[in-house]
Coordinates of C-alpha atoms in Angstrom, one line a residue:
X1 CA -164.7 84.1 67.5
X2 CA -167.6 84.5 69.9
X3 CA -170.9 85.7 68.4
X4 CA -172.1 89.0 69.8
X5 CA -174.9 88.7 72.4
X6 CA -178.3 89.8 71.0
X7 CA -179.4 93.2 72.3
X8 CA -182.2 93.1 74.9
X9 CA -184.7 95.9 75.8
X10 CA -186.5 96.0 79.1
X11 CA -185.2 92.5 79.8
X12 CA -186.7 91.0 76.6
X13 CA -184.9 89.6 73.6
X14 CA -185.9 90.6 70.1
X15 CA -187.8 87.4 69.6
X16 CA -189.7 87.9 72.8
X17 CA -190.7 91.4 71.9
X18 CA -191.7 90.2 68.4
X19 CA -193.9 87.5 70.0
X20 CA -195.5 90.1 72.3
X21 CA -196.3 92.4 69.3
X22 CA -197.8 89.5 67.5
X23 CA -200.1 88.6 70.5
X24 CA -201.1 92.3 70.8
X25 CA -202.1 92.3 67.1
X26 CA -204.1 89.1 67.5
X27 CA -205.9 90.4 70.6
X28 CA -206.7 93.6 68.8
X29 CA -208.0 91.7 65.8
X30 CA -210.1 89.5 68.0
X31 CA -211.7 92.5 69.7
X32 CA -212.4 94.4 66.5
X33 CA -213.5 91.4 64.4
X34 CA -216.0 90.3 67.1
X35 CA -217.3 93.9 67.7
X36 CA -217.6 95.2 64.1
X37 CA -217.0 92.3 61.8
X38 CA -214.6 92.3 58.9
X39 CA -215.4 95.9 58.0
X40 CA -214.3 97.1 61.4
X41 CA -211.3 94.9 61.6
X42 CA -209.1 96.8 59.1
X43 CA -205.4 96.6 59.3
X44 CA -205.3 100.3 60.3
X45 CA -207.8 99.8 63.1
X46 CA -206.0 96.7 64.3
X47 CA -202.7 98.5 64.4
X48 CA -204.2 101.5 66.2
X49 CA -205.8 99.3 68.8
X50 CA -202.6 97.4 69.4
X51 CA -200.6 100.7 69.4
X52 CA -198.2 99.4 66.8
X53 CA -197.3 100.6 63.3
X54 CA -197.9 98.8 60.1
X55 CA -194.2 97.9 59.9
X56 CA -194.8 95.7 63.0
X57 CA -197.9 94.2 61.5
X58 CA -196.0 92.9 58.5
X59 CA -193.4 91.6 60.8
X60 CA -195.9 88.9 61.8
X61 CA -198.6 88.7 59.1
X62 CA -198.7 89.0 55.3
X63 CA -202.2 90.5 55.3
X64 CA -205.2 91.3 57.3
X65 CA -206.9 88.1 56.2
X66 CA -204.0 86.0 57.4
X67 CA -204.3 87.6 60.9
X68 CA -208.1 86.9 61.0
X69 CA -207.4 83.3 59.9
X70 CA -204.9 82.9 62.7
X71 CA -207.4 84.2 65.2
X72 CA -209.9 81.5 64.1
X73 CA -207.2 78.8 64.2
X74 CA -206.2 79.9 67.7
X75 CA -209.8 79.6 69.0
X76 CA -210.1 76.2 67.3
X77 CA -206.8 75.0 68.9
X78 CA -208.1 76.0 72.3
X79 CA -211.3 74.1 71.8
X80 CA -209.6 71.0 70.4
X81 CA -207.0 70.8 73.2
X82 CA -209.5 71.3 76.0
X83 CA -211.9 68.8 74.5
X84 CA -209.4 66.1 73.9
X85 CA -208.0 66.5 77.4
X86 CA -211.4 66.0 78.8
X87 CA -212.2 63.0 76.6
X88 CA -208.9 61.2 77.2
X89 CA -208.8 61.4 80.9
X90 CA -209.0 58.1 82.7
X91 CA -211.5 59.5 85.2
X92 CA -215.3 59.4 85.0
X93 CA -217.8 57.6 83.0
X94 CA -218.0 58.0 79.2
X95 CA -221.0 60.3 79.6
X96 CA -219.1 62.4 82.2
X97 CA -216.1 62.7 79.9
X98 CA -218.3 63.7 77.0
X99 CA -220.1 66.3 79.1
X100 CA -216.8 67.7 80.2
X101 CA -215.5 68.0 76.7
X102 CA -218.7 69.7 75.5
X103 CA -218.6 72.0 78.5
X104 CA -215.1 73.1 77.5
X105 CA -216.3 73.9 74.0
X106 CA -219.4 75.8 75.1
X107 CA -217.7 77.6 77.9
X108 CA -214.8 78.9 75.7
X109 CA -217.3 80.4 73.3
X110 CA -219.8 81.8 75.8
X111 CA -217.5 82.9 78.7
X112 CA -215.7 85.0 76.1
X113 CA -218.4 85.9 73.6
X114 CA -215.8 87.6 71.3
X115 CA -214.4 84.1 70.5
X116 CA -217.9 82.8 70.0
X117 CA -218.8 85.6 67.6
X118 CA -215.6 85.2 65.6
X119 CA -215.7 81.4 65.4
X120 CA -219.5 81.0 64.8
X121 CA -220.7 84.2 63.2
X122 CA -218.2 86.7 61.8
X123 CA -215.9 84.1 60.1
X124 CA -219.0 82.6 58.4
X125 CA -220.1 86.1 57.2
X126 CA -216.7 87.0 55.7
X127 CA -216.2 85.2 52.3
X128 CA -212.4 84.9 52.5
X129 CA -212.7 82.9 55.7
X130 CA -215.8 80.9 54.9
X131 CA -214.0 78.0 53.3
X132 CA -211.4 77.9 56.0
X133 CA -214.2 77.9 58.7
X134 CA -215.9 75.0 56.9
X135 CA -212.6 73.0 56.9
X136 CA -212.2 73.7 60.6
X137 CA -215.8 72.4 61.3
X138 CA -215.2 69.3 59.2
X139 CA -212.0 68.7 61.1
X140 CA -214.0 68.8 64.4
X141 CA -216.6 66.5 62.9
X142 CA -213.9 64.0 62.1
X143 CA -212.4 64.4 65.6
X144 CA -215.8 63.6 67.1
X145 CA -216.1 60.5 64.9
X146 CA -212.6 59.3 65.8
X147 CA -213.2 59.9 69.5
X148 CA -216.5 58.1 69.4
X149 CA -214.7 55.1 67.9
X150 CA -212.1 55.2 70.6
X151 CA -214.6 55.5 73.3
X152 CA -217.2 53.0 72.2
X153 CA -215.1 50.5 70.3
X154 CA -217.2 47.7 68.8
X155 CA -220.4 49.7 69.6
X156 CA -219.3 52.7 67.6
X157 CA -220.7 53.3 64.1
X158 CA -218.5 52.4 61.1
X159 CA -216.4 55.2 59.7
X160 CA -218.9 56.5 57.0
X161 CA -221.8 56.7 59.5
X162 CA -219.5 58.1 62.1
X163 CA -218.5 61.0 59.8
X164 CA -222.2 61.7 59.1
X165 CA -223.0 61.7 62.8
X166 CA -220.0 63.8 63.6
X167 CA -221.0 66.5 61.1
X168 CA -224.6 66.5 62.3
X169 CA -223.4 66.8 65.9
X170 CA -220.9 69.6 65.3
X171 CA -223.1 71.5 63.0
X172 CA -226.1 71.3 65.4
X173 CA -224.0 72.4 68.3
X174 CA -222.5 75.3 66.4
X175 CA -226.0 76.5 65.4
X176 CA -227.2 76.3 69.0
X177 CA -224.2 78.4 70.3
X178 CA -224.9 80.8 67.4
X179 CA -228.5 81.2 68.5
X180 CA -227.4 81.9 72.0
X181 CA -224.9 84.5 70.9
X182 CA -227.5 86.2 68.8
X183 CA -230.1 86.0 71.7
X184 CA -232.4 84.1 69.4
X185 CA -233.2 81.4 71.9
X186 CA -234.0 81.4 75.6
X187 CA -231.5 78.9 76.7
X188 CA -228.5 78.9 79.1
X189 CA -225.0 77.5 78.3
X190 CA -225.6 74.8 80.8
X191 CA -228.7 73.7 78.9
X192 CA -226.8 73.7 75.7
X193 CA -224.2 71.4 77.3
X194 CA -226.9 69.0 78.6
X195 CA -228.7 68.9 75.2
X196 CA -225.5 68.3 73.3
X197 CA -224.3 65.6 75.8
X198 CA -227.6 63.7 75.3
X199 CA -227.3 64.0 71.6
X200 CA -223.7 62.7 71.5
X201 CA -224.2 59.8 73.9
X202 CA -227.4 58.8 72.1
X203 CA -226.0 58.9 68.5
X204 CA -222.3 58.1 68.8
X205 CA -222.8 54.3 69.1
X206 CA -225.2 51.6 68.0

């Protein structure tokens, strides 16, 4: 017996419509979390901005905190994918590839300041996300250490020192972007990139 064909609305399958609703909720959460912090990014406010009912919220997320965590993870995935693509290209010198990778990080968080505020500021201020954010930053620090080893080979620092340098680099870069987002320092994104590139290429190897 042939299975019935799934019903489609406006040319979209049920799964496609569910995915679109999920994206709408994530976008609404990003907007509200960046603009008003965790207090403003309530489930009710997120649903209202996405023009969806709470029924559809629970179709994709078990709680408001899970949605906020997924927003942070999505930003981290974008940064990681763009950075690794720049580092692992076969074109350019090591310094040029490092600069391109750092540019992708800085640009993603400054071209769309909402993502910068969520990743650097609001997730650090909201206790339920604080430990998850630290884990994300430690993951990036390990990625920096691993990529330095891959790039510099015998000239790279041993693993323990590489982890220390990776955490110093990621933490410093995060603080610099945070200062820019908060307008606490008179610096441009391009200057952040240049400073971070110099720091990485000076400390990632012996």
